[in-house]
Coordinates of N, CA and C in Angstrom, one line a residue:
Chain A
X1 N -17.3 5.3 -0.9 CA -16.7 5.1 0.4 C -15.9 5.7 1.3
X2 N -15.3 4.9 2.0 CA -14.5 5.5 3.1 C -13.7 6.5 2.7
X3 N -13.8 7.2 4.0 CA -12.4 8.9 3.6 C -11.7 8.3 4.4
X4 N -10.3 8.8 4.0 CA -8.9 8.6 5.0 C -8.4 10.0 5.3
X5 N -8.3 10.7 6.3 CA -7.2 12.2 6.5 C -6.9 11.8 6.9
X6 N -5.3 12.4 6.7 CA -4.5 11.9 7.3 C -3.6 13.2 7.7
X7 N -3.2 13.5 9.2 CA -2.7 15.2 9.4 C -1.6 14.8 10.3
X8 N -0.8 16.0 10.1 CA -0.3 16.4 9.0 C 0.0 16.1 7.5
X9 N -0.2 17.0 6.6 CA 0.6 16.4 5.1 C 2.2 16.5 5.4
X10 N 2.5 17.3 5.9 CA 4.2 17.6 5.8 C 4.8 17.9 7.1
X11 N 5.5 17.1 7.5 CA 6.2 17.8 8.3 C 8.0 17.6 8.4
X12 N 8.1 18.4 9.4 CA 9.7 18.3 9.0 C 10.3 18.5 11.2
X13 N 11.2 17.4 11.0 CA 11.8 17.5 12.5 C 13.4 17.5 12.3
X14 N 14.4 18.0 13.3 CA 15.1 17.7 14.0 C 15.2 16.5 14.5
X15 N 16.7 15.8 14.3 CA 17.1 14.5 14.7 C 16.9 14.9 16.1
X16 N 16.1 13.4 17.1 CA 16.0 13.4 18.4 C 14.4 13.9 18.7
X17 N 13.6 14.4 17.9 CA 12.5 14.9 18.1 C 11.4 13.9 18.0
X18 N 10.5 14.4 19.0 CA 9.2 13.3 19.0 C 8.1 13.7 18.1
X19 N 7.2 12.8 17.3 CA 6.1 13.3 16.2 C 4.8 12.2 16.8
X20 N 3.6 12.9 16.5 CA 2.5 12.6 16.2 C 1.5 12.7 15.2
X21 N 1.4 11.3 14.2 CA 0.6 11.1 12.8 C -0.5 10.8 13.1
X22 N -1.8 11.9 12.6 CA -2.9 11.0 13.1 C -3.7 10.6 11.6
X23 N -4.6 10.0 11.8 CA -5.5 8.8 10.7 C -6.5 9.3 11.3
X24 N -7.7 10.1 10.3 CA -9.1 9.7 10.5 C -9.7 9.0 9.4
X25 N -10.6 8.3 9.7 CA -11.8 7.5 8.7 C -12.7 7.3 9.1
X26 N -13.8 7.6 8.5 CA -15.2 8.3 8.2 C -16.3 7.2 8.6
X27 N -16.0 6.0 8.8 CA -16.6 4.5 8.4 C -15.9 3.4 9.6
X28 N -16.6 2.8 9.9 CA -16.4 1.2 10.8 C -14.9 0.5 9.8
X29 N -14.4 0.5 10.7 CA -13.5 -0.6 10.1 C -12.8 -1.5 11.1
X30 N -12.3 -2.7 10.2 CA -11.8 -4.2 10.8 C -10.4 -4.8 10.5
X31 N -9.8 -3.3 9.3 CA -8.5 -3.8 8.9 C -8.0 -2.3 8.9
X32 N -6.3 -1.9 9.6 CA -6.0 -0.8 9.7 C -4.4 -1.1 10.0
X33 N -4.0 -0.2 9.1 CA -2.6 -0.6 8.8 C -1.7 0.9 8.5
X34 N -0.7 1.0 9.2 CA 0.6 2.1 9.1 C 1.8 1.4 8.2
X35 N 2.1 2.2 7.3 CA 2.9 1.9 6.2 C 4.2 3.3 6.4
X36 N 5.2 2.5 6.1 CA 6.6 3.6 6.0 C 6.9 3.6 4.5
X37 N 7.0 4.7 3.4 CA 7.5 4.8 2.4 C 9.0 5.2 2.3
X38 N 9.8 4.1 2.3 CA 11.5 5.3 2.2 C 12.0 6.1 1.1
X39 N 12.8 6.9 1.2 CA 12.7 7.9 0.0 C 13.1 6.9 -1.1
X40 N 13.3 5.9 -1.0 CA 13.7 5.2 -2.3 C 12.4 4.3 -2.8
X41 N 11.1 4.7 -1.9 CA 10.1 4.3 -2.6 C 9.5 2.6 -1.8
X42 N 10.3 2.2 -1.4 CA 9.9 0.9 -0.8 C 8.8 1.0 0.3
X43 N 7.7 0.5 0.5 CA 6.6 0.3 1.2 C 6.9 -0.9 2.7
X44 N 7.0 -0.2 3.5 CA 7.1 -1.1 4.9 C 6.1 -1.1 5.5
X45 N 5.9 -2.3 6.0 CA 4.1 -2.4 6.8 C 4.7 -2.1 8.5
X46 N 4.4 -1.2 8.8 CA 5.1 -1.0 10.3 C 4.0 -1.7 11.4
X47 N 2.4 -1.4 11.4 CA 1.7 -2.1 12.3 C 0.3 -2.6 11.3
X48 N 0.0 -3.6 12.1 CA -1.2 -4.3 11.2 C -2.2 -3.8 12.9
X49 N -2.9 -3.0 13.0 CA -4.0 -2.2 14.2 C -5.0 -2.1 14.0
X50 N -6.1 -2.8 13.8 CA -7.4 -2.1 13.8 C -8.1 -2.0 15.3
X51 N -7.5 -2.0 16.4 CA -7.9 -1.5 17.9 C -6.5 -1.7 19.1
X52 N -6.2 -0.7 19.4 CA -5.7 -0.6 20.7 C -4.2 -0.2 20.6
X53 N -3.3 -0.8 21.0 CA -2.0 0.0 21.3 C -0.8 -0.9 20.7
X54 N -0.1 -1.0 19.9 CA 1.4 -2.2 19.8 C 2.7 -0.9 19.9
X55 N 3.7 -1.5 20.1 CA 4.6 -0.9 20.0 C 6.1 -1.2 19.2
X56 N 6.9 -1.2 18.6 CA 8.0 -1.5 18.0 C 9.2 -0.2 18.1
X57 N 9.8 -0.6 19.4 CA 11.0 0.1 19.2 C 10.6 1.3 19.4
X58 N 10.9 2.2 18.8 CA 10.7 4.1 18.8 C 9.4 4.0 18.4
X59 N 8.8 3.1 17.5 CA 7.0 3.4 17.1 C 6.1 3.0 17.9
X60 N 5.0 3.8 17.9 CA 3.9 3.3 18.9 C 2.4 3.5 17.8
X61 N 1.9 2.9 17.9 CA 0.5 2.9 17.0 C -0.7 3.1 18.1
X62 N -1.8 4.0 18.2 CA -2.8 3.3 19.0 C -4.3 3.4 18.0
X63 N -5.3 2.7 18.0 CA -6.2 2.9 17.1 C -7.7 2.9 18.2
X64 N -8.4 4.2 18.0 CA -9.2 4.4 19.0 C -10.3 4.0 17.7
X65 N -11.3 2.6 17.4 CA -11.9 2.3 16.4 C -13.2 2.9 16.8
X66 N -13.6 3.2 18.0 CA -15.1 3.9 18.6 C -14.9 5.1 18.1
X67 N -14.0 5.7 17.7 CA -14.2 7.2 17.8 C -13.4 7.6 16.2
X68 N -12.8 6.4 15.7 CA -12.7 6.4 14.2 C -11.0 7.0 13.9
X69 N -10.4 6.7 14.9 CA -9.1 7.5 14.6 C -8.1 5.9 14.8
X70 N -6.8 6.5 14.2 CA -5.5 5.8 15.1 C -4.2 7.2 15.1
X71 N -3.4 6.8 15.5 CA -2.5 7.9 16.2 C -0.8 7.2 15.9
X72 N -0.2 7.6 15.3 CA 1.4 6.7 14.9 C 2.4 7.9 15.6
X73 N 3.2 7.2 17.0 CA 4.2 8.2 17.6 C 5.2 7.7 17.2
X74 N 6.1 8.5 16.8 CA 7.8 8.4 16.8 C 8.5 8.8 17.2
X75 N 8.8 8.1 18.0 CA 10.0 9.0 19.5 C 11.4 9.2 18.6
X76 N 12.1 9.8 19.5 CA 13.6 10.1 19.4 C 13.6 10.2 17.8
X77 N 13.3 10.7 16.7 CA 13.2 10.4 15.0 C 14.9 10.9 14.9
X78 N 15.1 9.6 13.8 CA 16.5 9.5 13.3 C 16.1 9.9 11.5
X79 N 17.6 10.3 11.0 CA 17.2 10.6 9.5 C 16.7 9.4 8.7
X80 N 16.3 8.3 9.1 CA 15.9 7.6 8.5 C 14.9 6.9 8.6
X81 N 14.6 8.2 9.5 CA 12.7 7.7 9.1 C 12.2 8.9 8.2
X82 N 13.1 9.3 8.0 CA 11.8 10.4 6.7 C 11.5 9.3 5.5
X83 N 10.6 10.1 5.2 CA 9.7 9.3 3.6 C 8.4 9.6 4.3
X84 N 7.5 8.6 3.8 CA 6.1 9.1 3.5 C 5.6 8.0 4.5
X85 N 4.5 8.7 5.9 CA 3.6 7.2 6.1 C 2.4 7.7 5.6
X86 N 2.2 6.3 5.4 CA 0.3 6.0 4.9 C -0.3 5.1 6.2
X87 N -1.5 5.5 6.1 CA -2.3 5.0 7.1 C -3.4 3.8 5.6
X88 N -3.7 2.7 6.2 CA -4.6 2.4 4.8 C -5.8 1.5 6.0
X89 N -7.1 1.4 5.3 CA -8.1 0.8 6.4 C -8.8 0.0 5.5
X90 N -9.5 -0.8 6.0 CA -10.9 -1.2 5.1 C -12.1 -1.6 6.1
X91 N -12.6 -0.6 5.2 CA -14.6 -0.7 5.9 C -14.8 -1.9 6.2
X92 N -15.7 -1.9 7.1 CA -16.1 -3.1 7.9 C -17.1 -3.5 7.1
X93 N -17.5 -4.9 6.7 CA -18.3 -5.4 5.8 C -17.6 -5.6 4.2
X94 N -16.5 -4.8 3.9 CA -16.2 -5.1 2.8 C -15.2 -5.8 2.7
X95 N -15.1 -6.4 1.7 CA -14.1 -7.6 1.5 C -12.3 -7.0 0.7
X96 N -11.7 -7.0 1.8 CA -10.6 -7.5 0.7 C -10.1 -5.8 0.3
X97 N -10.8 -5.0 0.8 CA -10.4 -3.5 -0.2 C -9.7 -2.6 0.8
X98 N -8.3 -2.4 1.0 CA -7.6 -1.5 1.5 C -7.6 0.0 0.9
X99 N -7.8 1.1 1.5 CA -8.1 2.2 0.7 C -7.0 3.0 1.7
X100 N -6.0 3.8 0.9 CA -5.0 4.7 1.6 C -5.5 6.1 1.7
X101 N -4.9 6.7 2.8 CA -4.9 8.1 3.2 C -3.6 8.4 2.3
X102 N -3.3 10.3 1.7 CA -2.7 10.7 1.0 C -1.4 10.8 1.6
X103 N -1.4 10.2 3.1 CA 0.0 10.4 4.0 C 0.6 11.7 4.4
X104 N 1.6 11.1 5.4 CA 2.2 12.1 5.8 C 4.1 12.7 5.0
X105 N 4.4 13.3 5.3 CA 5.9 13.2 4.5 C 6.5 14.0 5.5
X106 N 7.1 13.1 6.3 CA 8.4 13.1 6.9 C 9.2 13.6 6.9
X107 N 10.2 14.8 7.2 CA 11.8 15.2 6.6 C 12.3 15.5 8.1
X108 N 13.9 14.3 8.3 CA 14.4 14.5 9.6 C 15.0 15.0 9.4
X109 N 15.5 16.2 10.0 CA 17.3 16.7 9.5 C 18.1 16.7 10.5
X110 N 19.3 17.1 10.6 CA 19.9 16.8 11.6 C 20.3 18.2 12.4
Chain B
X1 N 14.6 -15.9 1.2 CA 13.8 -15.0 2.1 C 12.5 -14.8 1.7
X2 N 11.8 -14.0 2.6 CA 10.1 -13.9 2.1 C 10.0 -12.7 1.3
X3 N 9.3 -12.6 0.2 CA 9.5 -11.5 -0.6 C 8.4 -11.6 -1.4
X4 N 8.0 -10.3 -1.9 CA 7.4 -10.0 -3.0 C 7.7 -9.7 -4.3
X5 N 8.1 -10.0 -5.2 CA 8.8 -9.5 -6.6 C 8.1 -9.3 -7.6
X6 N 9.0 -8.1 -8.0 CA 7.9 -7.6 -9.4 C 9.0 -7.6 -10.4
X7 N 8.5 -7.5 -12.1 CA 9.5 -7.1 -13.4 C 8.3 -6.8 -14.3
X8 N 8.9 -6.1 -15.2 CA 10.5 -5.3 -14.9 C 9.8 -4.2 -13.3
X9 N 11.2 -3.3 -13.1 CA 11.7 -2.4 -12.3 C 11.4 -1.2 -13.0
X10 N 11.5 -1.0 -13.8 CA 11.5 0.2 -14.6 C 11.1 -0.3 -15.9
X11 N 9.8 0.4 -16.4 CA 9.6 0.4 -18.0 C 8.8 1.6 -19.2
X12 N 9.7 1.7 -20.0 CA 9.3 3.1 -20.9 C 8.4 2.6 -22.0
X13 N 7.8 2.7 -22.4 CA 6.8 2.1 -23.9 C 6.0 3.1 -24.7
X14 N 5.3 3.0 -25.5 CA 4.5 3.7 -26.3 C 3.2 3.3 -26.1
X15 N 2.0 4.4 -26.6 CA 0.4 4.4 -26.5 C 0.1 2.6 -27.3
X16 N -0.7 2.1 -26.9 CA -1.1 1.0 -27.6 C -0.4 -0.4 -27.2
X17 N 1.2 -0.4 -27.0 CA 1.5 -1.6 -27.2 C 1.6 -2.3 -25.8
X18 N 0.9 -3.5 -26.0 CA 0.7 -4.9 -24.8 C 1.7 -4.9 -24.0
X19 N 1.8 -4.8 -22.9 CA 2.6 -5.0 -21.5 C 2.3 -6.0 -19.9
X20 N 2.9 -6.5 -19.8 CA 2.6 -7.2 -18.7 C 3.5 -7.0 -17.8
X21 N 3.1 -6.9 -16.5 CA 4.3 -6.5 -15.0 C 3.5 -8.1 -14.6
X22 N 4.5 -8.6 -14.3 CA 4.5 -9.8 -13.3 C 5.2 -9.5 -12.2
X23 N 4.4 -10.3 -10.9 CA 4.6 -10.1 -9.7 C 4.5 -12.0 -8.7
X24 N 5.3 -11.6 -8.0 CA 5.5 -13.3 -7.4 C 5.6 -13.0 -6.0
X25 N 4.9 -13.9 -5.3 CA 5.3 -13.9 -4.1 C 5.5 -15.2 -3.9
X26 N 6.2 -15.9 -2.6 CA 7.2 -16.9 -1.7 C 6.5 -17.4 -0.2
X27 N 5.8 -16.6 -0.1 CA 5.2 -16.8 1.4 C 3.8 -17.7 1.2
X28 N 3.4 -18.5 0.3 CA 2.4 -19.2 0.2 C 1.2 -18.4 0.7
X29 N 1.2 -17.1 0.2 CA -0.5 -16.2 0.2 C -1.5 -16.6 -0.5
X30 N -2.5 -16.3 0.2 CA -4.0 -16.2 -0.4 C -4.2 -15.6 -1.3
X31 N -4.0 -13.5 -0.4 CA -4.7 -12.7 -1.0 C -3.5 -11.9 -1.5
X32 N -3.8 -11.3 -2.9 CA -2.4 -10.8 -3.7 C -3.9 -9.6 -4.2
X33 N -2.8 -8.2 -4.3 CA -3.7 -7.1 -5.1 C -2.6 -6.3 -5.8
X34 N -2.5 -5.6 -6.3 CA -2.3 -4.6 -7.3 C -2.6 -3.2 -7.1
X35 N -1.7 -2.0 -6.5 CA -2.4 -0.6 -6.6 C -1.2 0.0 -7.6
X36 N -2.0 1.3 -7.9 CA -1.2 2.3 -8.6 C -1.0 3.6 -7.7
X37 N 0.5 4.3 -7.4 CA 0.5 5.1 -6.7 C 0.9 6.8 -7.6
X38 N -0.2 7.7 -7.4 CA 0.2 8.9 -8.4 C 0.1 10.2 -7.2
X39 N 1.1 11.4 -7.4 CA 1.3 12.1 -6.3 C 0.0 13.0 -6.2
X40 N -0.2 13.0 -4.6 CA -1.2 13.3 -4.1 C -2.7 12.5 -3.7
X41 N -2.3 11.6 -4.7 CA -3.8 10.6 -4.7 C -3.4 9.5 -3.9
X42 N -2.0 9.4 -3.3 CA -2.1 8.2 -2.2 C -1.7 6.8 -3.3
X43 N -2.7 6.0 -2.6 CA -2.2 4.7 -3.3 C -3.6 4.5 -3.6
X44 N -4.0 3.4 -4.7 CA -5.3 3.4 -5.1 C -5.4 1.8 -5.7
X45 N -6.2 1.2 -5.2 CA -6.4 -0.2 -5.7 C -6.9 -0.5 -6.8
X46 N -6.2 -1.3 -7.9 CA -6.7 -1.5 -9.0 C -7.8 -3.2 -8.9
X47 N -6.7 -4.1 -9.0 CA -7.8 -5.2 -8.9 C -6.8 -6.1 -7.7
X48 N -7.9 -7.0 -7.0 CA -7.2 -8.1 -5.8 C -7.6 -9.6 -6.5
X49 N -7.3 -10.5 -5.6 CA -7.7 -11.5 -5.7 C -7.3 -12.4 -4.7
X50 N -8.8 -13.3 -4.3 CA -8.8 -13.9 -2.7 C -8.0 -15.5 -3.2
X51 N -7.8 -16.0 -3.9 CA -7.3 -17.0 -4.0 C -7.3 -17.4 -5.5
X52 N -6.5 -18.7 -5.9 CA -6.3 -19.0 -7.5 C -7.9 -18.9 -8.1
X53 N -7.6 -18.1 -9.3 CA -8.8 -17.9 -9.8 C -9.9 -17.2 -9.5
X54 N -9.9 -16.2 -8.1 CA -11.1 -15.4 -8.1 C -10.4 -14.3 -7.8
X55 N -10.6 -13.2 -8.8 CA -10.0 -11.8 -9.0 C -11.4 -10.8 -8.6
X56 N -11.4 -10.0 -8.5 CA -12.0 -8.6 -8.3 C -11.7 -7.4 -8.5
X57 N -12.4 -6.5 -8.6 CA -11.6 -5.1 -8.8 C -11.8 -4.5 -7.7
X58 N -10.7 -3.4 -7.5 CA -10.6 -1.9 -7.2 C -11.3 -1.1 -7.7
X59 N -10.6 0.2 -7.2 CA -11.7 1.1 -7.1 C -10.8 1.8 -8.6
X60 N -9.6 1.4 -9.3 CA -9.4 1.8 -10.8 C -9.5 1.0 -11.3
X61 N -10.3 -0.2 -11.9 CA -9.8 -1.1 -12.7 C -9.6 -0.8 -14.1
X62 N -10.0 0.0 -14.9 CA -10.4 0.5 -16.0 C -9.1 0.4 -17.0
X63 N -8.7 -0.5 -17.7 CA -8.2 -0.3 -18.5 C -6.7 -1.6 -18.3
X64 N -7.1 -2.3 -17.2 CA -6.4 -3.1 -16.6 C -6.8 -4.5 -16.6
X65 N -6.3 -5.5 -16.9 CA -6.5 -6.9 -16.7 C -5.7 -7.6 -15.4
X66 N -5.8 -9.0 -15.0 CA -5.6 -9.5 -14.0 C -5.8 -10.9 -14.6
X67 N -5.2 -11.9 -14.2 CA -5.4 -12.9 -13.7 C -4.7 -14.0 -12.6
X68 N -5.0 -15.3 -12.7 CA -4.6 -15.6 -10.9 C -4.4 -17.3 -11.6
X69 N -4.0 -17.4 -12.3 CA -3.7 -19.0 -12.3 C -3.0 -20.1 -11.1
X70 N -1.9 -19.5 -10.4 CA -1.1 -20.0 -9.9 C -1.8 -19.3 -8.5
X71 N -1.1 -19.5 -7.2 CA -1.2 -18.7 -5.9 C 0.0 -17.9 -6.2
X72 N 0.8 -18.3 -6.7 CA 2.6 -17.4 -6.1 C 2.4 -15.9 -7.2
X73 N 1.7 -16.5 -8.1 CA 1.6 -15.5 -9.2 C 0.6 -14.6 -9.7
X74 N 0.7 -13.1 -9.8 CA -0.4 -12.4 -10.2 C -0.2 -11.3 -11.0
X75 N 0.2 -11.2 -12.3 CA 0.3 -10.5 -13.4 C -0.7 -9.9 -13.6
X76 N 0.0 -8.4 -13.7 CA -1.0 -7.2 -14.5 C -0.6 -6.9 -15.9
X77 N -1.8 -6.6 -16.7 CA -2.0 -6.6 -17.9 C -2.6 -5.6 -18.5
X78 N -1.5 -4.7 -19.4 CA -2.5 -3.3 -19.9 C -2.4 -3.9 -21.1
X79 N -3.5 -3.7 -22.0 CA -4.1 -4.8 -23.3 C -3.5 -3.4 -24.3
X80 N -4.0 -2.2 -24.0 CA -4.0 -1.0 -24.9 C -3.3 0.2 -24.0
X81 N -1.7 0.1 -23.4 CA -1.6 1.4 -22.7 C -1.8 2.9 -22.7
X82 N -2.4 3.6 -22.2 CA -2.3 5.1 -22.1 C -1.4 5.9 -21.6
X83 N -0.9 7.0 -21.7 CA -0.4 8.2 -20.9 C -1.1 8.1 -19.6
X84 N -2.4 8.1 -19.7 CA -2.4 8.6 -18.0 C -2.4 7.1 -17.2
X85 N -1.7 5.9 -17.7 CA -1.7 4.8 -16.9 C 0.2 5.1 -16.6
X86 N 0.4 6.3 -16.7 CA 2.1 6.4 -16.4 C 1.8 6.1 -14.7
X87 N 2.5 5.2 -14.2 CA 2.4 5.7 -12.7 C 3.4 4.8 -12.4
X88 N 3.5 4.5 -10.5 CA 4.3 3.9 -10.0 C 3.4 2.9 -9.6
X89 N 3.6 1.7 -9.8 CA 2.6 0.1 -9.7 C 3.1 -0.4 -8.7
X90 N 2.2 -1.1 -7.6 CA 2.9 -1.6 -6.5 C 1.8 -3.0 -6.6
X91 N 2.4 -4.1 -5.7 CA 1.7 -5.5 -6.2 C 2.2 -5.8 -4.4
X92 N 1.2 -6.3 -4.3 CA 1.1 -6.6 -2.4 C 0.4 -8.3 -2.2
X93 N 0.7 -9.0 -1.1 CA -0.1 -10.0 -0.8 C -0.1 -9.7 0.7
X94 N -1.2 -10.9 1.1 CA -1.1 -11.1 2.6 C -1.5 -12.7 2.5
X95 N -1.4 -13.2 4.1 CA -1.8 -14.3 4.3 C -3.5 -14.7 4.1
X96 N -4.2 -13.9 4.6 CA -5.8 -14.0 4.3 C -6.1 -12.6 3.7
X97 N -7.3 -12.8 3.3 CA -8.2 -11.8 2.3 C -8.2 -10.8 3.4
X98 N -6.8 -9.5 3.4 CA -7.2 -8.2 3.3 C -7.4 -7.9 5.0
X99 N -7.7 -8.9 5.9 CA -7.5 -8.4 7.1 C -6.2 -9.1 7.7
X100 N -5.0 -8.7 7.4 CA -3.9 -9.0 7.8 C -3.0 -8.1 7.3
X101 N -1.5 -8.5 7.6 CA -0.4 -7.6 7.4 C 0.0 -7.6 5.9
X102 N -0.3 -6.6 5.0 CA 0.3 -6.6 3.5 C 1.7 -6.7 3.4
X103 N 2.1 -7.2 2.7 CA 3.9 -7.3 2.2 C 3.5 -6.6 0.8
X104 N 4.6 -5.3 0.6 CA 4.7 -5.1 -0.7 C 5.7 -5.5 -1.5
X105 N 5.7 -5.5 -3.0 CA 6.7 -5.4 -3.4 C 6.9 -4.3 -4.0
X106 N 8.6 -4.1 -4.9 CA 9.6 -3.1 -4.6 C 9.1 -2.0 -5.8
X107 N 8.4 -2.4 -6.2 CA 7.0 -1.2 -7.4 C 7.9 -1.4 -8.8
X108 N 7.0 -1.0 -9.3 CA 7.2 -0.7 -11.0 C 7.1 0.6 -11.6
X109 N 8.2 1.6 -12.0 CA 7.6 3.1 -12.5 C 7.5 2.5 -14.2
X110 N 6.5 3.0 -14.7 CA 6.3 2.5 -16.1 C 5.9 4.1 -16.4
X111 N 5.9 4.6 -17.8 CA 5.9 5.6 -18.2 C 5.5 5.3 -19.6
X112 N 4.2 6.2 -19.9 CA 3.8 5.6 -21.2 C 3.6 6.8 -22.3
X113 N 4.3 6.5 -23.4 CA 4.7 7.8 -24.5 C 3.4 8.1 -24.7

C-alpha cells in the first residue's frame, strides 16, 4: 500500500512563531487532506488539497503532486494550535480508502 | 447543525460480550467510514461504505462487522471483542466516495478487559 511519512514527529514552538509541517507520500494520489486533532481528541478537517495551494486564515497548505509531498504552514502560532496534525491520502486508482500518516505533534507554549 | 454523532463516547466491556457502536450523520452523505486510532500508528481504516447496502473492508477489518441499511447510519459491530480491540474509534462521512472532505465524529474510547 501507499506509504505516508510526516515530519517532524514532534515540534515545540513559542507563541507567535511560524512552522512548516511536511507530508511525503510514496505513490500518485487523487485525494490529500490535512487534519488537526485537538488535545480533546476531536478531528477537524483543515484542507482538502490534492494539488495546488490553499489558505485559511493563519494556515495554508501546498501540495506538489508530481513530487509527492505536501506542506502545511502555520503562521503566528497560538496555543490553540496545539495538538496532532495528520496528513491523509488516497492512492490514485483506489476507491475510497484514506491512508493516514502517523502525525506531527505540535505544542505551542506561551 | 451538520454533524457526525457516535454513541457511546466511552465504553468499558469484557472479552466476548457483543457490542455495537452507532454512527449517524445528518448531511445526506453517500460515503461513511470507520477508523481506529492507536498510539504510534495513526488512524487505520476498518470498513467503509460508498452507499446504502454497499460496504467494503479497509486495512484492519478482522473482528469487526458493519451494516448500511440507511444512508444516515453506519454501526460498527464487535461480535466477540478482545483486548487488542481496545482503541479510540472514529466514524467519518463525506459527500462522495473518498474524494471529498471527510467529517469526523467525536470518537468512542473502547476498553476491552
